[in-house]
Amino acid sequence: MGKATGFIEIKREEAAERDPKKRLNDWKEYSAPFSDELMSRQGARCMDCGTPFCHIGTEINGATSGCPVYNLIPEWNDLVYRGKWKEALERLEKTNNFPEFTGRVCPAPCEGSCTVAISDPAVTIKNIERAIIDKGFENGWITPRIPAKRTGKTIAIVGSGPAGMASADQLNQAGHTITVFEKADRPGGLLMYGIPNMKLEKEVVERRIDLLRQEGIDFVTSTEVGKDITAEELKAKYDAVIVCTGAQKQRDLPLQGREAEGVHFAMDYLTASTKSLLGTKLEEGEWIDAEGKDVIVIGGGDTGADCIATALRQNCNSIVQFGKHPQLPLARTEDNAWPEFPKVFSVDYAHKEAEAKFGEDPRQYSIQTKKFVKDENGKLKELHTVQMKKVTDESGMFVYEEVPGTEKVWPAQLVLIAIGFEGPEQPVLQQFGVDTDNRKVKAVYGEFSTNVEGVFAAGDARRGQSLIVWAINEGREVARQVDHYLMGSSSLPSVAAM
Ligand SMILES: Cc1cc2nc3c(=O)[nH]c(=O)nc-3n(C[C@H](O)[C@H](O)[C@H](O)COP(=O)(O)OP(=O)(O)OC[C@H]3O[C@@H](n4cnc5c(N)ncnc54)[C@H](O)[C@@H]3O)c2cc1C
Ligand code: SF4
C-alpha cells in the first residue's frame, strides 16, 4: 500500500520539465529525466484506499473518470515504493499494451479520481507508469513474445493507431495471423502523425511497432483500404476484419474568406511537420511554415495546443489561440465533484512555452471568428472576431450571444483550424456496408460486431475522437470478441466482462 503514512508525510512532486525557453530550440520531448528515488517516494503516497476509483475507468457527466484499461495502480505504486520494478512491470503489462504512450500523453483521468485528491494533490500515477515501462525497456526486460502455436485463422485490421495496434497485439498473442493495413507511409495512427514529437518521440512509437513486427504482425503501409484494396477482397481473404480507421474527418469553418492562402486544418499542419521532421519532406508533401508569421489557432483544445508548440519551434512572429468557451475555474465547482474528471484551468506544455517566448499566455476566451480577409494576391492578411457571452434563453437553455462593440481585427498570415472532428471518413465504411450512427460505426461497446458478418469495429471509428487509453481498451476488448467469434471461446482478458 505504499508507506502507511506516506500520503501525510510526502508532498506530491511531478517529474520535471525541461526549461521552456531552451526546449523551443529542439523537437525532443519536453519532459526531463527523473530519478527512481523520486518515483519510489511518490509511490509511497498511495494509501491503497480500498475504494480505488483510480483504476476503474468509466464516464461520468461526459468525461472519463479513472483508468479505462483498469491499470492495477495501487499494486504497482506499492511495488515501486519497495523498489520491485520488475514485478511492477509484470503487473502493468497485464492491463496496458502500451504504457510508454499513456505514461507520456494520457490526460490521467486516474489522478482526477485518486482518493488522496479529495483533500490533497493526487498521487503522480502517470509519471510512475512511465517510469516503470521506461525502466523495462532500459533494462532489456521487454523482449519479443513469439506465440508458440498458430491457430491458422487470419485477421485483417484496417488502421494502425492505438486501437488497431492493441487488437493486433492481443490477437497475435492468441495465435492468430494478423495483417494491419495502413494508408499512411508509417504505422501508428495519431501516435505517429498527430501528436507531435515534443509530447511523444517517434522513436518510442517505432520501438513498439518493431517489437510487434518481431512478434509476427505484418504491417502493410501506404495501402488504403477502399482504394488500393477493396473491402470485398479483405472480407473474402480473411476470417475476420476489424475496422480501426479513427475519426479524423476534420470540422471546417466555412466562413467568408476560408479559401485564403494560409488557412489550414490543424492535422494537415501537424502531419506535414512530423513528416518533415522525420526527413522525408521532399517525397511526401508540403511543409507548412510558420516562420516570421502571425499565427492564430482556432480551437481551444489539445490539438490547438500542439499547433502552438509546433509554430513556436518554427519561429513564428506571434501566436494566439482562440477558444469558444470562457476560462475554466481554478478549482472544482459544486457540479464537478470528485471522482469526476476535474474541469479546472490548467497550463499545457505549449502554453508555458508561448509564455516563455512572448511573455503571456496565448489563450483568448469566449471569442468567435466572423471572417477571414485576404489581400489582392489571395493571401490571408487578417481575421475578424467578436466576443461572446453565455446567456440563458427563454426555454432555460444556455446559448452564446455576441457582445456588441467587441469586434476586433487580428493580423494573421497563418490560421490553423483545430475545432474538432466530425467522425470517421465515410467511403471505407460504405464499402464495408457497415451501419453508422451519427457518422460513427454502429457496434455496441462490449460486443464490437457490426451488422456485417465477420466485420468488427473499435477505437475512435466506433466511439468518436477520444483518448489513447480508450483506444487501447477498445483494441483489447474487440480482440476478445473476435477470438471468441473465431474459436468459440476466448481466454483473452476483458474489463467489459468484469
Ligand atoms: C493532434 C491530436 C493530439 C492528440 N493528443 C492526445 C493526447 O495527448 N493524449 C490522448 O490520450 N489522446 C490524444 N489524442 C487522441 C488520440 O490520439 C486518439 O483518440 C487515438 O489515436 C485513437 O486511436 P485509433 O486507433 O482509434 O485511431 P487513429 O489513431 O486515428 O488511427 C487510425 C488509423 O487508421 C488509418 N486509416 C484510416 N482509414 C484507412 C483506410 N481506409 N485504410 C487504411 N488505413 C486507414 C489512419 O491513417 C490512421 O493511421 C490526440 C488527437 C489529436 C488529433
Ligand atoms: S493509462 Fe492513463 S488513466 Fe490509466 S493509469 Fe495511465 S495515466 Fe492513468
Short mmCIF file of C-alpha atoms in Angstrom, two decimals, residues 143-495:
data_model
loop_
_atom_site.label_atom_id
_atom_site.label_comp_id
_atom_site.label_asym_id
_atom_site.label_seq_id
_atom_site.Cartn_x
_atom_site.Cartn_y
_atom_site.Cartn_z
CA THR A 143 11.65 -8.77 -25.43
CA PRO A 144 9.57 -10.17 -28.31
CA ARG A 145 7.00 -12.74 -27.17
CA ILE A 146 6.59 -15.03 -30.14
CA PRO A 147 3.44 -17.17 -29.86
CA ALA A 148 4.27 -20.86 -29.51
CA LYS A 149 1.30 -22.02 -31.62
CA ARG A 150 -0.62 -20.60 -34.56
CA THR A 151 -4.35 -21.23 -34.99
CA GLY A 152 -4.41 -20.88 -38.78
CA LYS A 153 -7.04 -18.10 -38.53
CA THR A 154 -6.31 -14.84 -40.34
CA ILE A 155 -7.44 -11.35 -39.34
CA ALA A 156 -7.19 -8.05 -41.24
CA ILE A 157 -7.08 -4.86 -39.18
CA VAL A 158 -7.76 -1.61 -41.00
CA GLY A 159 -5.85 1.27 -39.38
CA SER A 160 -2.69 1.12 -37.27
CA GLY A 161 -3.47 3.62 -34.49
CA PRO A 162 -3.50 2.53 -30.83
CA ALA A 163 -6.82 0.65 -31.28
CA GLY A 164 -5.51 -1.30 -34.29
CA MET A 165 -2.16 -1.93 -32.58
CA ALA A 166 -3.73 -3.15 -29.31
CA SER A 167 -6.16 -5.51 -31.07
CA ALA A 168 -3.31 -6.81 -33.25
CA ASP A 169 -1.14 -7.41 -30.18
CA GLN A 170 -3.85 -9.31 -28.30
CA LEU A 171 -4.96 -11.44 -31.25
CA ASN A 172 -1.38 -12.23 -32.24
CA GLN A 173 -0.70 -13.45 -28.70
CA ALA A 174 -3.80 -15.66 -29.05
CA GLY A 175 -2.05 -17.33 -32.01
CA HIS A 176 -3.91 -15.78 -34.95
CA THR A 177 -2.16 -14.41 -38.02
CA ILE A 178 -2.55 -10.64 -38.23
CA THR A 179 -2.18 -8.17 -41.08
CA VAL A 180 -2.59 -4.46 -40.33
CA PHE A 181 -3.36 -2.20 -43.30
CA GLU A 182 -2.40 1.47 -43.01
CA LYS A 183 -2.93 4.19 -45.59
CA ALA A 184 -0.12 6.40 -44.26
CA ASP A 185 3.52 5.66 -45.04
CA ARG A 186 4.23 4.83 -41.38
CA PRO A 187 2.16 2.88 -38.84
CA GLY A 188 0.99 4.38 -35.54
CA GLY A 189 -2.09 6.46 -36.44
CA LEU A 190 -2.27 9.66 -34.43
CA LEU A 191 0.64 8.46 -32.29
CA MET A 192 2.81 8.91 -35.37
CA TYR A 193 1.10 11.72 -37.31
CA GLY A 194 -0.91 13.94 -34.99
CA ILE A 195 0.70 14.03 -31.56
CA PRO A 196 3.94 15.98 -32.02
CA ASN A 197 7.43 14.73 -31.26
CA MET A 198 7.76 17.06 -28.24
CA LYS A 199 4.99 15.09 -26.50
CA LEU A 200 5.79 11.64 -27.81
CA GLU A 201 9.07 10.98 -29.62
CA LYS A 202 8.56 8.93 -32.74
CA GLU A 203 11.37 6.55 -31.77
CA VAL A 204 9.13 5.44 -28.90
CA VAL A 205 6.31 4.60 -31.35
CA GLU A 206 8.70 2.88 -33.77
CA ARG A 207 10.26 0.82 -30.96
CA ARG A 208 6.85 -0.70 -30.15
CA ILE A 209 5.96 -1.31 -33.80
CA ASP A 210 9.32 -3.05 -34.34
CA LEU A 211 8.55 -5.29 -31.37
CA LEU A 212 5.09 -6.15 -32.75
CA ARG A 213 6.69 -6.93 -36.12
CA GLN A 214 9.23 -9.24 -34.47
CA GLU A 215 6.33 -10.99 -32.75
CA GLY A 216 4.85 -11.79 -36.16
CA ILE A 217 2.41 -8.97 -37.01
CA ASP A 218 2.53 -7.78 -40.61
CA PHE A 219 2.09 -4.00 -41.10
CA VAL A 220 1.24 -3.13 -44.70
CA THR A 221 1.68 0.65 -45.09
CA SER A 222 0.79 3.11 -47.90
CA THR A 223 -2.26 0.93 -48.58
CA GLU A 224 -5.69 2.50 -48.32
CA VAL A 225 -8.48 0.01 -47.83
CA GLY A 226 -11.30 1.04 -50.15
CA LYS A 227 -8.87 2.24 -52.83
CA ASP A 228 -5.73 0.11 -53.02
CA ILE A 229 -7.54 -2.98 -51.81
CA THR A 230 -11.31 -3.33 -51.58
CA ALA A 231 -13.42 -4.22 -48.57
CA GLU A 232 -14.76 -7.22 -50.53
CA GLU A 233 -11.24 -8.55 -51.05
CA LEU A 234 -10.49 -8.30 -47.33
CA LYS A 235 -13.75 -9.99 -46.34
CA ALA A 236 -13.08 -12.81 -48.80
CA LYS A 237 -9.42 -13.33 -47.87
CA TYR A 238 -9.53 -13.07 -44.06
CA ASP A 239 -11.55 -14.88 -41.40
CA ALA A 240 -12.39 -11.60 -39.67
CA VAL A 241 -11.87 -7.87 -40.21
CA ILE A 242 -11.57 -5.10 -37.60
CA VAL A 243 -12.20 -1.50 -38.65
CA CYS A 244 -9.96 0.84 -36.62
CA THR A 245 -9.84 3.77 -39.02
CA GLY A 246 -10.07 6.51 -36.38
CA ALA A 247 -12.22 9.63 -36.54
CA GLN A 248 -10.06 12.02 -38.45
CA LYS A 249 -12.58 13.89 -40.62
CA GLN A 250 -11.84 17.46 -39.60
CA ARG A 251 -14.54 20.00 -38.79
CA ASP A 252 -14.31 23.02 -41.09
CA LEU A 253 -15.08 26.71 -40.53
CA PRO A 254 -16.80 27.69 -43.77
CA LEU A 255 -16.72 31.46 -43.26
CA GLN A 256 -16.16 34.24 -45.75
CA GLY A 257 -12.54 34.13 -46.96
CA ARG A 258 -11.95 30.49 -45.91
CA GLU A 259 -10.24 29.86 -49.26
CA ALA A 260 -7.46 32.39 -48.47
CA GLU A 261 -3.93 31.08 -48.83
CA GLY A 262 -2.65 30.48 -45.29
CA VAL A 263 -5.76 28.89 -43.73
CA HIS A 264 -5.13 25.21 -42.93
CA PHE A 265 -6.55 22.35 -40.95
CA ALA A 266 -4.53 21.62 -37.79
CA MET A 267 -4.00 17.99 -38.75
CA ASP A 268 -2.55 18.88 -42.16
CA TYR A 269 -0.15 21.23 -40.41
CA LEU A 270 0.88 18.76 -37.69
CA THR A 271 1.25 15.83 -40.09
CA ALA A 272 3.38 17.82 -42.54
CA SER A 273 5.57 18.99 -39.68
CA THR A 274 6.23 15.46 -38.37
CA LYS A 275 6.84 14.08 -41.86
CA SER A 276 9.34 16.79 -42.48
CA LEU A 277 10.98 16.21 -39.12
CA LEU A 278 11.34 12.52 -39.91
CA GLY A 279 13.23 13.53 -43.01
CA THR A 280 11.03 12.81 -46.00
CA LYS A 281 9.82 16.31 -46.77
CA LEU A 282 10.61 16.25 -50.46
CA GLU A 283 8.84 12.98 -51.17
CA GLU A 284 5.78 13.35 -49.04
CA GLY A 285 4.31 16.79 -49.20
CA GLU A 286 4.36 20.34 -48.14
CA TRP A 287 5.92 21.76 -45.05
CA ILE A 288 3.56 24.47 -43.80
CA ASP A 289 5.93 27.01 -42.33
CA ALA A 290 5.04 29.44 -39.55
CA GLU A 291 8.40 31.24 -39.61
CA GLY A 292 8.01 35.01 -39.27
CA LYS A 293 4.20 34.78 -39.38
CA ASP A 294 1.47 35.96 -37.06
CA VAL A 295 -0.27 32.67 -36.29
CA ILE A 296 -3.79 32.17 -34.96
CA VAL A 297 -5.00 28.77 -33.79
CA ILE A 298 -8.80 28.49 -33.80
CA GLY A 299 -9.89 25.93 -31.21
CA GLY A 300 -9.12 25.82 -27.51
CA GLY A 301 -8.34 22.08 -27.15
CA ASP A 302 -5.25 19.90 -27.08
CA THR A 303 -4.87 19.74 -30.86
CA GLY A 304 -4.68 23.54 -30.83
CA ALA A 305 -2.03 23.41 -28.10
CA ASP A 306 0.05 21.02 -30.24
CA CYS A 307 -0.16 23.54 -33.11
CA ILE A 308 1.11 26.30 -30.80
CA ALA A 309 4.14 24.25 -29.74
CA THR A 310 4.91 23.45 -33.39
CA ALA A 311 4.56 27.05 -34.60
CA LEU A 312 6.82 28.28 -31.76
CA ARG A 313 9.54 25.86 -32.86
CA GLN A 314 9.18 27.14 -36.43
CA ASN A 315 9.86 30.65 -35.13
CA CYS A 316 6.50 32.30 -35.63
CA ASN A 317 6.29 36.06 -35.09
CA SER A 318 3.31 35.85 -32.73
CA ILE A 319 0.81 33.24 -31.56
CA VAL A 320 -2.78 33.40 -30.29
CA GLN A 321 -5.24 30.59 -29.51
CA PHE A 322 -8.97 31.28 -29.74
CA GLY A 323 -11.38 29.32 -27.54
CA LYS A 324 -15.16 29.46 -27.75
CA HIS A 325 -15.70 28.85 -24.04
CA PRO A 326 -14.87 31.05 -21.02
CA GLN A 327 -11.73 30.32 -18.98
CA LEU A 328 -12.21 27.32 -16.66
CA PRO A 329 -12.32 27.92 -12.87
CA LEU A 330 -9.17 27.46 -10.77
CA ALA A 331 -10.79 24.81 -8.56
CA ARG A 332 -13.60 22.27 -8.93
CA THR A 333 -17.12 23.72 -8.85
CA GLU A 334 -20.01 22.10 -6.99
CA ASP A 335 -21.30 20.40 -10.13
CA ASN A 336 -17.89 18.84 -10.84
CA ALA A 337 -17.24 16.85 -7.68
CA TRP A 338 -14.64 14.09 -7.13
CA PRO A 339 -14.25 11.48 -8.67
CA GLU A 340 -15.26 13.23 -11.90
CA PHE A 341 -12.51 14.44 -14.22
CA PRO A 342 -11.59 17.89 -12.84
CA LYS A 343 -12.74 20.62 -15.23
CA VAL A 344 -10.29 23.21 -13.98
CA PHE A 345 -7.89 25.69 -15.52
CA SER A 346 -4.53 24.19 -16.46
CA VAL A 347 -1.44 25.36 -18.31
CA ASP A 348 -0.35 22.94 -21.00
CA TYR A 349 3.26 22.50 -22.15
CA ALA A 350 2.59 24.65 -25.22
CA HIS A 351 1.10 27.50 -23.19
CA LYS A 352 4.17 27.54 -20.91
CA GLU A 353 6.37 27.72 -23.98
CA ALA A 354 4.38 30.60 -25.53
CA GLU A 355 4.60 32.47 -22.25
CA ALA A 356 8.35 31.86 -22.06
CA LYS A 357 8.83 33.25 -25.56
CA PHE A 358 6.31 36.11 -25.74
CA GLY A 359 5.69 36.86 -22.05
CA GLU A 360 1.99 35.95 -21.99
CA ASP A 361 -0.45 33.07 -22.15
CA PRO A 362 -1.61 32.83 -25.79
CA ARG A 363 -5.23 31.95 -24.98
CA GLN A 364 -8.19 34.21 -25.77
CA TYR A 365 -11.54 33.05 -24.39
CA SER A 366 -15.19 33.39 -25.45
CA ILE A 367 -14.21 34.56 -28.89
CA GLN A 368 -15.82 33.84 -32.24
CA THR A 369 -14.28 34.24 -35.68
CA LYS A 370 -16.51 36.15 -38.12
CA LYS A 371 -14.44 36.14 -41.33
CA PHE A 372 -11.03 35.66 -42.92
CA VAL A 373 -9.73 38.54 -45.07
CA LYS A 374 -7.20 38.09 -47.88
CA ASP A 375 -5.02 40.55 -49.77
CA GLU A 376 -5.05 41.19 -53.54
CA ASN A 377 -2.89 38.08 -54.09
CA GLY A 378 -5.31 35.79 -52.27
CA LYS A 379 -3.09 35.52 -49.19
CA LEU A 380 -4.57 35.69 -45.71
CA LYS A 381 -3.95 39.06 -44.07
CA GLU A 382 -6.38 39.32 -41.17
CA LEU A 383 -9.10 37.73 -39.15
CA HIS A 384 -12.21 39.44 -37.71
CA THR A 385 -13.69 38.38 -34.38
CA VAL A 386 -16.27 39.25 -31.76
CA GLN A 387 -16.52 38.39 -28.05
CA MET A 388 -19.32 36.05 -26.96
CA LYS A 389 -21.17 35.64 -23.69
CA LYS A 390 -23.20 32.73 -22.33
CA VAL A 391 -26.82 33.59 -21.57
CA THR A 392 -29.97 31.64 -20.76
CA ASP A 393 -32.69 31.73 -23.41
CA GLU A 394 -36.46 31.69 -22.84
CA SER A 395 -36.53 27.88 -22.58
CA GLY A 396 -33.80 27.89 -19.93
CA MET A 397 -31.08 26.62 -22.31
CA PHE A 398 -27.54 28.08 -22.32
CA VAL A 399 -26.77 29.87 -25.59
CA TYR A 400 -23.94 32.12 -26.75
CA GLU A 401 -24.62 35.66 -27.94
CA GLU A 402 -22.35 38.33 -29.38
CA VAL A 403 -21.27 41.23 -27.17
CA PRO A 404 -21.87 44.46 -29.13
CA GLY A 405 -18.82 46.71 -29.57
CA THR A 406 -16.25 43.90 -29.10
CA GLU A 407 -15.45 43.41 -32.79
CA LYS A 408 -11.68 43.12 -33.37
CA VAL A 409 -9.29 42.72 -36.31
CA TRP A 410 -6.23 40.48 -35.89
CA PRO A 411 -3.32 40.49 -38.36
CA ALA A 412 -2.58 36.91 -39.40
CA GLN A 413 -0.70 35.17 -42.19
CA LEU A 414 -1.30 31.63 -40.92
CA VAL A 415 -4.51 30.28 -39.35
CA LEU A 416 -4.84 26.71 -38.10
CA ILE A 417 -8.34 25.30 -37.67
CA ALA A 418 -8.49 22.95 -34.67
CA ILE A 419 -12.20 22.89 -33.82
CA GLY A 420 -12.59 19.14 -33.59
CA PHE A 421 -13.54 16.22 -35.76
CA GLU A 422 -16.77 15.09 -37.42
CA GLY A 423 -16.08 11.36 -37.10
CA PRO A 424 -14.57 8.71 -39.37
CA GLU A 425 -14.06 9.11 -43.11
CA GLN A 426 -17.18 7.59 -44.66
CA PRO A 427 -16.17 5.97 -48.02
CA VAL A 428 -14.38 2.97 -46.49
CA LEU A 429 -17.30 2.35 -44.11
CA GLN A 430 -19.73 2.48 -47.02
CA GLN A 431 -17.63 -0.03 -48.91
CA PHE A 432 -17.79 -2.45 -45.97
CA GLY A 433 -21.54 -1.84 -45.79
CA VAL A 434 -21.45 -1.21 -42.03
CA ASP A 435 -24.29 0.75 -40.43
CA THR A 436 -23.36 4.08 -38.88
CA ASP A 437 -24.83 6.13 -36.09
CA ASN A 438 -24.10 9.86 -36.24
CA ARG A 439 -21.28 9.02 -38.72
CA LYS A 440 -19.58 6.55 -36.29
CA VAL A 441 -19.59 2.80 -36.90
CA LYS A 442 -22.53 1.18 -35.14
CA ALA A 443 -21.08 -1.55 -32.93
CA VAL A 444 -22.18 -1.86 -29.32
CA TYR A 445 -19.45 -1.49 -26.68
CA GLY A 446 -18.61 -4.91 -25.28
CA GLU A 447 -19.67 -6.70 -28.48
CA PHE A 448 -17.95 -4.60 -31.16
CA SER A 449 -19.60 -6.53 -34.00
CA THR A 450 -21.19 -4.59 -36.85
CA ASN A 451 -24.22 -5.51 -38.96
CA VAL A 452 -21.83 -7.24 -41.42
CA GLU A 453 -20.88 -10.83 -40.53
CA GLY A 454 -17.21 -11.08 -39.53
CA VAL A 455 -16.63 -7.31 -39.50
CA PHE A 456 -15.91 -5.63 -36.16
CA ALA A 457 -15.07 -2.02 -35.20
CA ALA A 458 -13.14 -0.38 -32.36
CA GLY A 459 -11.44 2.85 -31.28
CA ASP A 460 -12.30 6.33 -32.48
CA ALA A 461 -14.07 4.91 -35.57
CA ARG A 462 -16.65 3.47 -33.16
CA ARG A 463 -16.70 5.97 -30.29
CA GLY A 464 -15.61 9.24 -32.00
CA GLN A 465 -12.42 11.23 -31.30
CA SER A 466 -11.33 10.19 -27.80
CA LEU A 467 -8.18 9.19 -25.93
CA ILE A 468 -5.32 6.76 -26.50
CA VAL A 469 -6.20 4.85 -23.36
CA TRP A 470 -9.76 4.29 -24.64
CA ALA A 471 -8.36 3.15 -27.99
CA ILE A 472 -6.22 0.59 -26.14
CA ASN A 473 -9.23 -0.50 -24.08
CA GLU A 474 -11.31 -0.99 -27.24
CA GLY A 475 -8.47 -2.78 -29.04
CA ARG A 476 -8.22 -5.27 -26.17
CA GLU A 477 -11.96 -5.74 -25.91
CA VAL A 478 -12.59 -6.23 -29.62
CA ALA A 479 -9.75 -8.77 -29.69
CA ARG A 480 -11.54 -10.93 -27.15
CA GLN A 481 -14.77 -10.76 -29.16
CA VAL A 482 -13.02 -11.66 -32.42
CA ASP A 483 -11.16 -14.53 -30.71
CA HIS A 484 -14.49 -15.81 -29.39
CA TYR A 485 -16.08 -15.45 -32.85
CA LEU A 486 -13.29 -17.48 -34.46
CA MET A 487 -12.68 -20.11 -31.77
CA GLY A 488 -15.98 -20.40 -29.90
CA SER A 489 -14.35 -19.23 -26.63
CA SER A 490 -11.57 -16.89 -25.53
CA SER A 491 -9.11 -16.65 -22.68
CA LEU A 492 -8.09 -13.09 -23.59
CA PRO A 493 -8.75 -10.64 -20.72
CA SER A 494 -11.65 -8.22 -20.71
CA VAL A 495 -12.69 -5.41 -18.41
#
